[in-house]
């Protein structure tokens, strides 16, 4: 899978994909992430990519020309399956969207800044608008990193144990059960006996019960779906 990211502050994306599971995905050739500096397509030698908004009001708007030129140049190499704009007024991101996106081959993510991007770019090029939650970040880069990370880890072959992504929270609309590791007794706090029983069937039943309880207590909205 190939993911291109268009950003006015590419430095913010230098590290997130160079470690841990994302690094493994890249090393296995399963995920390639290309980060592009939007200023490469600036309208003048001052690196301008934004301007005042028509109608007045505080905050700059990212201009059409740099974005359109960047998108069209990148598109020449390979057509994008999705052009995603990350924005607080997009559809709220969840595991189901991550699962769908992990099946695509070539994605472009556009990171906004300031007041956002000119509406005409959204109308002409963008195929999906995603918010990572009901709060406002200072730019789309961290949102893009969340999306790439959540997609990258579920690409088949990235995780060693294929089942480990399937047993994540949200994969069944259920939160994950509690997990324990050594020691068996930590300052008097013991690991539940069932996990030491060796009875795999009973362990799975216990885990499912715990997942259900966690979800009922913390996220009853998930059970309604
Ligand atoms: N850019 C700024 N805030 C955002 C959010 N919550 N989700 C996606 N992109 C954003």
Coordinates of C-alpha atoms and ligand atoms in Angstrom, one line a residue:
X1 CA 0.0 0.0 0.0
X2 CA 1.2 3.5 -0.8
X3 CA 0.2 6.6 1.2
X4 CA 1.1 10.1 0.1
X5 CA 0.7 12.9 2.6
X6 CA 0.6 16.6 1.5
X7 CA 1.6 18.9 4.4
X8 CA 2.7 22.5 5.0
X9 CA 4.7 21.3 8.0
X10 CA 6.2 18.0 6.9
X11 CA 8.7 18.0 9.9
X12 CA 5.8 17.0 12.1
X13 CA 5.6 13.7 10.2
X14 CA 9.3 12.8 10.3
X15 CA 9.2 10.4 13.2
X16 CA 5.8 8.6 13.5
X17 CA 6.4 6.1 10.7
X18 CA 10.0 5.2 11.4
X19 CA 9.5 3.1 14.5
X20 CA 7.9 -0.1 15.8
X21 CA 5.1 -1.5 13.7
X22 CA 5.1 1.2 11.0
X23 CA 8.8 0.6 10.5
X24 CA 8.2 -3.2 10.2
X25 CA 5.4 -2.5 7.6
X26 CA 7.9 -0.4 5.6
X27 CA 10.7 -3.0 5.9
X28 CA 8.4 -5.8 4.7
X29 CA 7.5 -3.6 1.7
X30 CA 3.8 -3.6 2.7
X31 CA 3.5 0.1 3.4
X32 CA 5.3 3.0 1.7
X33 CA 4.6 6.5 3.1
X34 CA 5.7 9.6 1.1
X35 CA 5.6 13.0 2.7
X36 CA 5.4 16.0 0.5
X37 CA 6.0 19.6 1.4
X38 CA 3.2 21.7 0.0
X39 CA 5.5 24.7 -0.2
X40 CA 7.1 23.0 -3.2
X41 CA 4.0 24.1 -5.1
X42 CA 3.9 27.6 -3.5
X43 CA 2.6 30.4 -5.7
X44 CA 5.7 32.6 -5.3
X45 CA 9.3 32.6 -4.1
X46 CA 8.2 33.5 -0.6
X47 CA 6.7 30.1 -0.3
X48 CA 3.1 31.4 -0.1
X49 CA 0.4 28.8 0.1
X50 CA -2.3 30.6 2.0
X51 CA -4.2 33.9 1.8
X52 CA -6.9 35.9 3.6
X53 CA -10.4 34.6 3.4
X54 CA -13.1 36.2 1.2
X55 CA -15.8 37.8 3.2
X56 CA -13.4 38.7 6.0
X57 CA -12.7 37.0 9.3
X58 CA -9.7 35.8 11.3
X59 CA -7.5 33.1 9.9
X60 CA -5.9 32.3 6.6
X61 CA -7.1 29.8 4.0
X62 CA -4.9 27.4 2.1
X63 CA -5.0 28.4 -1.6
X64 CA -6.3 26.4 -4.5
X65 CA -3.3 26.6 -6.8
X66 CA -0.6 24.9 -4.6
X67 CA -3.0 22.2 -3.7
X68 CA -4.4 21.6 -7.2
X69 CA -0.9 21.6 -8.7
X70 CA 0.4 19.2 -6.1
X71 CA -2.5 16.8 -6.4
X72 CA -2.4 16.7 -10.2
X73 CA 1.4 16.2 -10.2
X74 CA 1.2 13.3 -7.7
X75 CA -1.8 11.8 -9.6
X76 CA 0.3 11.5 -12.8
X77 CA 2.3 8.7 -11.3
X78 CA -0.7 6.6 -10.2
X79 CA -4.4 7.4 -9.7
X80 CA -5.5 7.6 -6.1
X81 CA -8.1 5.3 -4.7
X82 CA -9.0 7.9 -2.1
X83 CA -8.1 11.6 -1.6
X84 CA -8.6 12.2 2.1
X85 CA -8.8 15.6 3.7
X86 CA -8.4 15.6 7.4
X87 CA -10.6 18.2 9.1
X88 CA -12.6 18.6 12.3
X89 CA -15.8 18.9 10.2
X90 CA -15.2 15.5 8.5
X91 CA -16.9 12.2 9.4
X92 CA -15.6 10.8 12.7
X93 CA -12.9 8.2 12.2
X94 CA -13.4 4.7 13.5
X95 CA -12.1 1.1 13.2
X96 CA -14.6 0.3 10.4
X97 CA -13.2 3.2 8.2
X98 CA -9.6 2.0 9.1
X99 CA -10.5 -1.5 7.9
X100 CA -12.0 -0.2 4.6
X101 CA -9.0 2.1 4.0
X102 CA -6.5 -0.8 4.6
X103 CA -7.9 -2.5 1.5
X104 CA -6.9 0.4 -0.8
X105 CA -3.7 0.6 -2.8
X106 CA -2.9 4.2 -3.2
X107 CA -4.1 7.0 -0.9
X108 CA -3.4 10.7 -0.7
X109 CA -4.0 12.5 2.6
X110 CA -4.2 16.3 2.6
X111 CA -3.3 18.1 5.9
X112 CA -5.0 21.4 6.5
X113 CA -3.7 24.4 8.5
X114 CA -5.1 27.7 9.7
X115 CA -8.8 28.0 8.7
X116 CA -8.5 25.0 6.4
X117 CA -8.3 24.6 2.6
X118 CA -10.3 26.4 -0.1
X119 CA -13.7 24.8 -0.5
X120 CA -13.1 24.3 -4.3
X121 CA -10.3 21.8 -3.6
X122 CA -12.7 19.8 -1.4
X123 CA -15.4 19.9 -4.1
X124 CA -13.1 19.0 -7.0
X125 CA -10.6 16.5 -5.6
X126 CA -11.4 15.2 -2.1
X127 CA -13.2 11.8 -1.9
X128 CA -13.4 11.4 1.9
X129 CA -13.3 13.9 4.7
X130 CA -12.2 12.6 8.1
X131 CA -12.1 14.0 11.6
X132 CA -10.2 12.1 14.3
X133 CA -12.4 13.4 17.0
X134 CA -14.5 16.3 18.3
X135 CA -11.6 18.6 19.1
X136 CA -9.5 20.9 17.0
X137 CA -5.8 20.2 16.4
X138 CA -3.5 22.9 15.2
X139 CA -3.0 21.1 11.9
X140 CA -4.0 17.9 10.1
X141 CA -0.6 16.2 10.5
X142 CA -1.3 14.4 13.8
X143 CA -4.7 13.3 12.4
X144 CA -2.9 12.0 9.3
X145 CA -0.4 10.1 11.5
X146 CA -3.3 8.5 13.4
X147 CA -4.9 7.4 10.2
X148 CA -1.7 6.0 8.7
X149 CA -0.8 4.1 11.9
X150 CA -4.3 2.6 12.3
X151 CA -4.3 1.5 8.7
X152 CA -0.7 0.3 8.5
X153 CA -1.0 -2.1 11.5
X154 CA -3.9 -4.0 10.0
X155 CA -2.5 -4.5 6.5
X156 CA -2.2 -8.3 6.2
X157 CA 1.3 -9.5 7.0
X158 CA 2.3 -6.5 9.1
X159 CA 1.6 -8.0 12.5
X160 CA 3.4 -11.3 13.1
X161 CA 0.4 -12.9 14.7
X162 CA -2.4 -12.3 12.3
X163 CA -5.0 -12.7 15.0
X164 CA -3.6 -9.9 17.1
X165 CA -5.2 -7.2 15.0
X166 CA -8.5 -9.1 15.0
X167 CA -8.6 -9.2 18.8
X168 CA -8.1 -5.4 19.1
X169 CA -10.7 -3.3 20.8
X170 CA -13.4 -2.2 18.3
X171 CA -12.8 -5.1 15.8
X172 CA -16.1 -6.7 17.0
X173 CA -17.6 -3.4 18.3
X174 CA -16.3 -4.6 21.7
X175 CA -13.6 -3.1 23.9
X176 CA -10.6 -5.4 24.6
X177 CA -10.6 -7.5 27.8
X178 CA -7.9 -6.8 30.5
X179 CA -4.5 -8.4 30.0
X180 CA -1.9 -9.5 32.5
X181 CA 1.8 -10.6 32.4
X182 CA 4.3 -11.6 35.0
X183 CA 4.5 -11.6 38.0
X184 CA 1.5 -13.6 39.1
X185 CA 1.3 -11.7 42.3
X186 CA 2.2 -8.0 42.2
X187 CA 2.2 -6.5 45.8
X188 CA -0.8 -8.7 46.7
X189 CA -2.7 -8.0 43.4
X190 CA -3.2 -11.4 41.7
X191 CA -3.7 -12.4 38.1
X192 CA -7.3 -13.9 37.8
X193 CA -7.1 -17.7 38.4
X194 CA -8.8 -18.5 35.1
X195 CA -5.9 -17.1 33.1
X196 CA -3.5 -19.6 34.9
X197 CA -5.9 -22.5 34.4
X198 CA -4.6 -23.6 31.0
X199 CA -8.3 -24.2 30.0
X200 CA -8.3 -22.3 26.7
X201 CA -12.0 -22.6 26.1
X202 CA -12.8 -21.2 29.6
X203 CA -10.2 -18.4 29.1
X204 CA -11.8 -17.4 25.8
X205 CA -15.3 -17.3 27.5
X206 CA -13.9 -15.2 30.3
X207 CA -12.3 -12.8 27.9
X208 CA -15.5 -12.4 26.0
X209 CA -17.4 -11.8 29.2
X210 CA -14.9 -9.1 30.3
X211 CA -15.0 -7.5 26.8
X212 CA -18.8 -7.3 27.1
X213 CA -18.7 -5.9 30.6
X214 CA -16.1 -3.3 29.7
X215 CA -18.1 -2.2 26.7
X216 CA -21.4 -2.1 28.6
X217 CA -19.8 0.1 31.3
X218 CA -17.6 2.4 29.2
X219 CA -19.1 2.5 25.7
X220 CA -22.7 1.3 25.7
X221 CA -23.2 3.1 22.4
X222 CA -21.0 0.5 20.7
X223 CA -23.5 -2.3 21.6
X224 CA -26.4 -0.4 20.1
X225 CA -24.9 -0.9 16.6
Ligands
LIG1 N1 -7.4 19.1 11.9 C1 -7.6 19.8 13.0 N2 -8.4 19.2 13.9 C2 -8.7 18.0 13.3 C3 -9.4 16.8 13.7 N3 -10.0 16.8 14.9 N4 -9.5 15.8 12.9 C4 -8.9 15.8 11.7 N5 -8.2 16.9 11.2 C5 -8.0 17.9 12.0

